[in-house]
Short mmCIF file of C-alpha atoms in Angstrom, two decimals:
data_model
loop_
_atom_site.label_atom_id
_atom_site.label_comp_id
_atom_site.label_asym_id
_atom_site.label_seq_id
_atom_site.Cartn_x
_atom_site.Cartn_y
_atom_site.Cartn_z
CA MET A 1321 18.95 45.38 -1.50
CA LYS A 1322 20.85 48.27 0.09
CA LYS A 1323 17.57 49.91 1.13
CA ILE A 1324 16.34 46.74 2.81
CA PHE A 1325 19.66 46.25 4.59
CA SER A 1326 19.74 49.91 5.69
CA THR A 1327 16.17 49.67 6.98
CA LEU A 1328 16.99 46.51 8.94
CA VAL A 1329 20.09 48.12 10.47
CA ILE A 1330 18.09 51.21 11.51
CA MET A 1331 15.33 49.04 13.04
CA ALA A 1332 17.90 46.96 14.93
CA CYS A 1333 19.56 50.11 16.29
CA LEU A 1334 16.21 51.48 17.45
CA LEU A 1335 15.33 48.20 19.16
CA LEU A 1336 18.72 48.04 20.85
CA ALA A 1337 18.32 51.62 22.11
CA VAL A 1338 15.11 50.80 24.03
CA PRO A 1339 16.78 48.37 26.50
CA ALA A 1340 19.44 51.00 27.17
CA GLN A 1341 16.68 53.13 28.70
CA ALA A 1342 15.29 50.29 30.80
CA GLN A 1343 14.94 51.02 34.47
CA VAL A 1344 16.55 48.35 36.63
CA LYS A 1345 15.76 48.42 40.34
CA PHE A 1346 16.86 46.07 43.09
CA GLY A 1347 14.90 45.57 46.27
CA LEU A 1348 13.64 43.38 49.10
CA LYS A 1349 10.28 41.64 49.01
CA GLY A 1350 8.34 39.98 51.79
CA GLY A 1351 4.81 39.03 52.64
CA LEU A 1352 2.11 36.71 53.89
CA ASP A 1353 1.17 33.43 52.23
CA VAL A 1354 -2.22 31.75 52.84
CA SER A 1355 -2.14 28.31 51.23
CA LYS A 1356 -4.40 25.30 50.83
CA LEU A 1357 -3.76 21.90 49.38
CA ASP A 1358 -6.06 21.01 46.50
CA ASN A 1359 -7.19 17.70 47.99
CA LYS A 1360 -10.14 19.44 49.73
CA VAL A 1361 -9.11 17.95 53.07
CA GLY A 1362 -7.56 20.23 55.67
CA ASP A 1363 -7.61 23.93 56.44
CA ASN A 1364 -5.95 27.02 55.04
CA THR A 1365 -2.54 27.62 56.59
CA THR A 1366 -0.46 30.77 56.81
CA GLY A 1367 3.20 31.31 56.16
CA PHE A 1368 5.61 33.96 54.97
CA PHE A 1369 8.17 34.70 52.27
CA VAL A 1370 11.12 37.09 52.06
CA GLY A 1371 14.04 37.73 49.71
CA PRO A 1372 15.76 39.93 47.12
CA MET A 1373 14.14 40.95 43.85
CA VAL A 1374 14.96 42.70 40.57
CA ASP A 1375 12.43 44.82 38.67
CA VAL A 1376 13.23 45.77 35.05
CA THR A 1377 10.83 48.17 33.29
CA LEU A 1378 10.84 49.60 29.78
CA PRO A 1379 9.60 53.14 30.39
CA ILE A 1380 7.92 53.75 27.03
CA ILE A 1381 5.34 50.98 27.14
CA GLY A 1382 5.33 50.12 30.85
CA LEU A 1383 6.17 46.49 30.15
CA GLY A 1384 8.70 44.80 32.36
CA ILE A 1385 9.76 41.74 34.27
CA ASP A 1386 10.33 41.07 37.93
CA VAL A 1387 12.36 38.20 39.28
CA ALA A 1388 12.86 37.27 42.93
CA ALA A 1389 14.60 34.59 44.99
CA LEU A 1390 12.33 34.08 47.99
CA TYR A 1391 12.73 31.96 51.10
CA SER A 1392 9.22 30.68 51.74
CA GLN A 1393 7.73 28.86 54.71
CA SER A 1394 4.16 27.71 54.30
CA GLY A 1395 1.99 25.27 56.17
CA LEU A 1396 0.67 22.02 54.78
CA ASP A 1397 -2.47 20.80 56.57
CA VAL A 1398 -3.41 17.41 55.18
CA ASN A 1399 -6.38 16.19 57.18
CA ASN A 1400 -6.92 18.62 60.08
CA LYS A 1401 -4.71 16.33 62.20
CA ASN A 1402 -1.32 16.32 60.51
CA SER A 1403 0.37 19.55 59.54
CA GLU A 1404 3.93 20.37 58.61
CA LYS A 1405 5.91 23.32 57.30
CA LEU A 1406 7.10 23.35 53.71
CA LYS A 1407 10.32 25.39 53.57
CA SER A 1408 11.43 26.22 50.06
CA VAL A 1409 13.27 28.61 47.80
CA GLU A 1410 10.85 30.01 45.24
CA ILE A 1411 11.78 31.92 42.10
CA PRO A 1412 8.88 33.83 40.54
CA VAL A 1413 9.47 35.28 37.06
CA ASN A 1414 6.58 37.63 36.29
CA LEU A 1415 5.86 39.65 33.18
CA LYS A 1416 4.53 42.96 34.49
CA TRP A 1417 2.59 45.74 32.79
CA THR A 1418 2.47 49.05 34.66
CA LEU A 1419 0.22 52.01 34.05
CA GLY A 1420 2.01 54.95 35.65
CA LEU A 1421 0.40 58.09 36.94
CA GLY A 1422 3.54 60.17 37.21
CA SER A 1423 6.48 59.03 39.29
CA THR A 1424 4.54 58.72 42.54
CA LEU A 1425 1.83 56.18 41.66
CA GLY A 1426 1.49 53.23 39.32
CA VAL A 1427 -0.90 50.31 38.96
CA TYR A 1428 0.38 46.98 37.64
CA VAL A 1429 -0.81 43.53 36.62
CA ALA A 1430 1.59 40.60 36.51
CA ALA A 1431 1.65 36.96 35.50
CA GLY A 1432 4.26 34.28 35.06
CA PRO A 1433 5.74 31.00 36.22
CA GLN A 1434 7.22 30.29 39.64
CA PHE A 1435 9.78 27.59 40.32
CA GLY A 1436 10.10 26.12 43.81
CA PHE A 1437 12.71 23.91 45.45
CA SER A 1438 12.08 22.23 48.81
CA ILE A 1439 14.84 22.66 51.41
CA ASN A 1440 13.38 20.56 54.24
CA ASP A 1441 12.11 17.01 54.54
CA GLY A 1442 9.62 17.18 57.45
CA TRP A 1443 6.59 17.61 55.20
CA LYS A 1444 7.50 14.53 53.17
CA GLN A 1445 6.32 12.20 55.94
CA LEU A 1446 2.76 13.27 55.07
CA MET A 1447 3.14 11.96 51.51
CA GLU A 1448 3.51 8.54 49.95
CA GLU A 1449 5.68 10.09 47.24
CA SER A 1450 7.11 13.62 47.16
CA ASN A 1451 8.91 15.93 44.74
CA LYS A 1452 11.89 18.15 45.58
CA SER A 1453 10.89 20.74 42.98
CA PHE A 1454 7.57 22.13 41.85
CA VAL A 1455 6.18 24.66 39.38
CA SER A 1456 3.27 27.05 39.75
CA VAL A 1457 1.69 29.98 37.91
CA ASN A 1458 1.29 33.48 39.38
CA VAL A 1459 -1.45 35.97 38.56
CA GLY A 1460 -1.50 39.26 40.43
CA ALA A 1461 -1.92 43.01 40.64
CA GLY A 1462 -0.62 45.82 42.77
CA LEU A 1463 0.45 49.41 43.29
CA LYS A 1464 3.78 51.16 42.94
CA LEU A 1465 4.00 54.01 45.45
CA LEU A 1466 6.47 56.88 45.89
CA ARG A 1467 9.12 55.34 43.56
CA HIS A 1468 10.28 52.86 46.20
CA LEU A 1469 7.30 50.84 47.49
CA GLN A 1470 5.31 48.09 45.81
CA VAL A 1471 2.22 46.53 47.37
CA GLY A 1472 0.78 43.48 45.64
CA VAL A 1473 -1.77 40.68 45.79
CA ASN A 1474 -1.00 37.44 44.01
CA TYR A 1475 -2.75 34.11 43.42
CA ASN A 1476 -0.39 31.19 42.99
CA ILE A 1477 -1.81 28.13 41.17
CA GLY A 1478 0.04 24.83 41.57
CA ALA A 1479 0.90 23.45 38.13
CA SER A 1480 2.93 20.44 39.27
CA LYS A 1481 2.31 18.18 42.21
CA LEU A 1482 4.08 18.28 45.55
CA GLY A 1483 3.53 14.56 45.87
CA ASP A 1484 1.01 11.75 46.24
CA MET A 1485 -0.78 10.71 49.41
CA ILE A 1486 -3.37 8.23 50.58
CA VAL A 1487 -6.63 9.95 51.58
CA GLU A 1488 -9.19 8.10 53.67
CA SER A 1489 -12.67 8.16 52.16
CA SER A 1490 -15.98 6.42 52.86
CA ASP A 1491 -15.23 3.96 50.03
CA GLY A 1492 -11.78 3.11 51.36
CA ASN A 1493 -8.36 4.60 50.72
CA LEU A 1494 -7.79 6.74 47.67
CA ARG A 1495 -4.48 7.84 46.19
CA SER A 1496 -4.47 11.58 45.52
CA SER A 1497 -2.00 13.95 43.85
CA ILE A 1498 -1.36 17.04 45.97
CA ARG A 1499 -0.88 20.57 44.62
CA LYS A 1500 -0.59 23.76 46.66
CA ASN A 1501 -2.55 26.90 45.76
CA SER A 1502 -2.03 30.11 47.70
CA TRP A 1503 -2.96 33.76 48.07
CA GLN A 1504 -0.03 36.07 48.69
CA VAL A 1505 0.08 39.65 49.93
CA SER A 1506 3.47 41.32 49.45
CA LEU A 1507 5.35 44.49 50.22
CA ALA A 1508 8.57 45.36 48.39
CA TYR A 1509 11.04 48.18 48.93
CA MET A 1510 13.07 49.11 45.85
CA PHE A 1511 16.46 50.82 46.24
#
């Protein structure tokens, strides 16, 4: 019993020592957002996002997490006639695996959920029903350069709906749930 207890204590101490070596970096992130509603009506629209971020990496295995609080402004083009801006606060929480080539270059892949909260109401006039919050899933990759820069490409897949709208079709009106999918290109500077 003492051997098992001693082994468990040693394992716990080793596991607790790893987070003590974790690298925590704070920074600013911004970029371009090209989004499209999934109702197949309307065009791609561009927008931007900017905000603070935290990047935590365990140096031994290259596994980490990055969290950001981003102000985002993206366009919503419903039917090539009506378009509005969706202004929101988005919080991506990505699990990130980095393969480092020394301290000057690293390649990473990331994935995780993103939580969004609408902060304007103008876009809601396009919808029959609308939601104040929404969830999406991120999948992306990028480069870490010169210890301070991160360049990334991300695809954001809408998991929950922004709202419902009536879409005109040849058979009459059709109620459709709207989700937003987007490509994002980002640049981050870590302090």
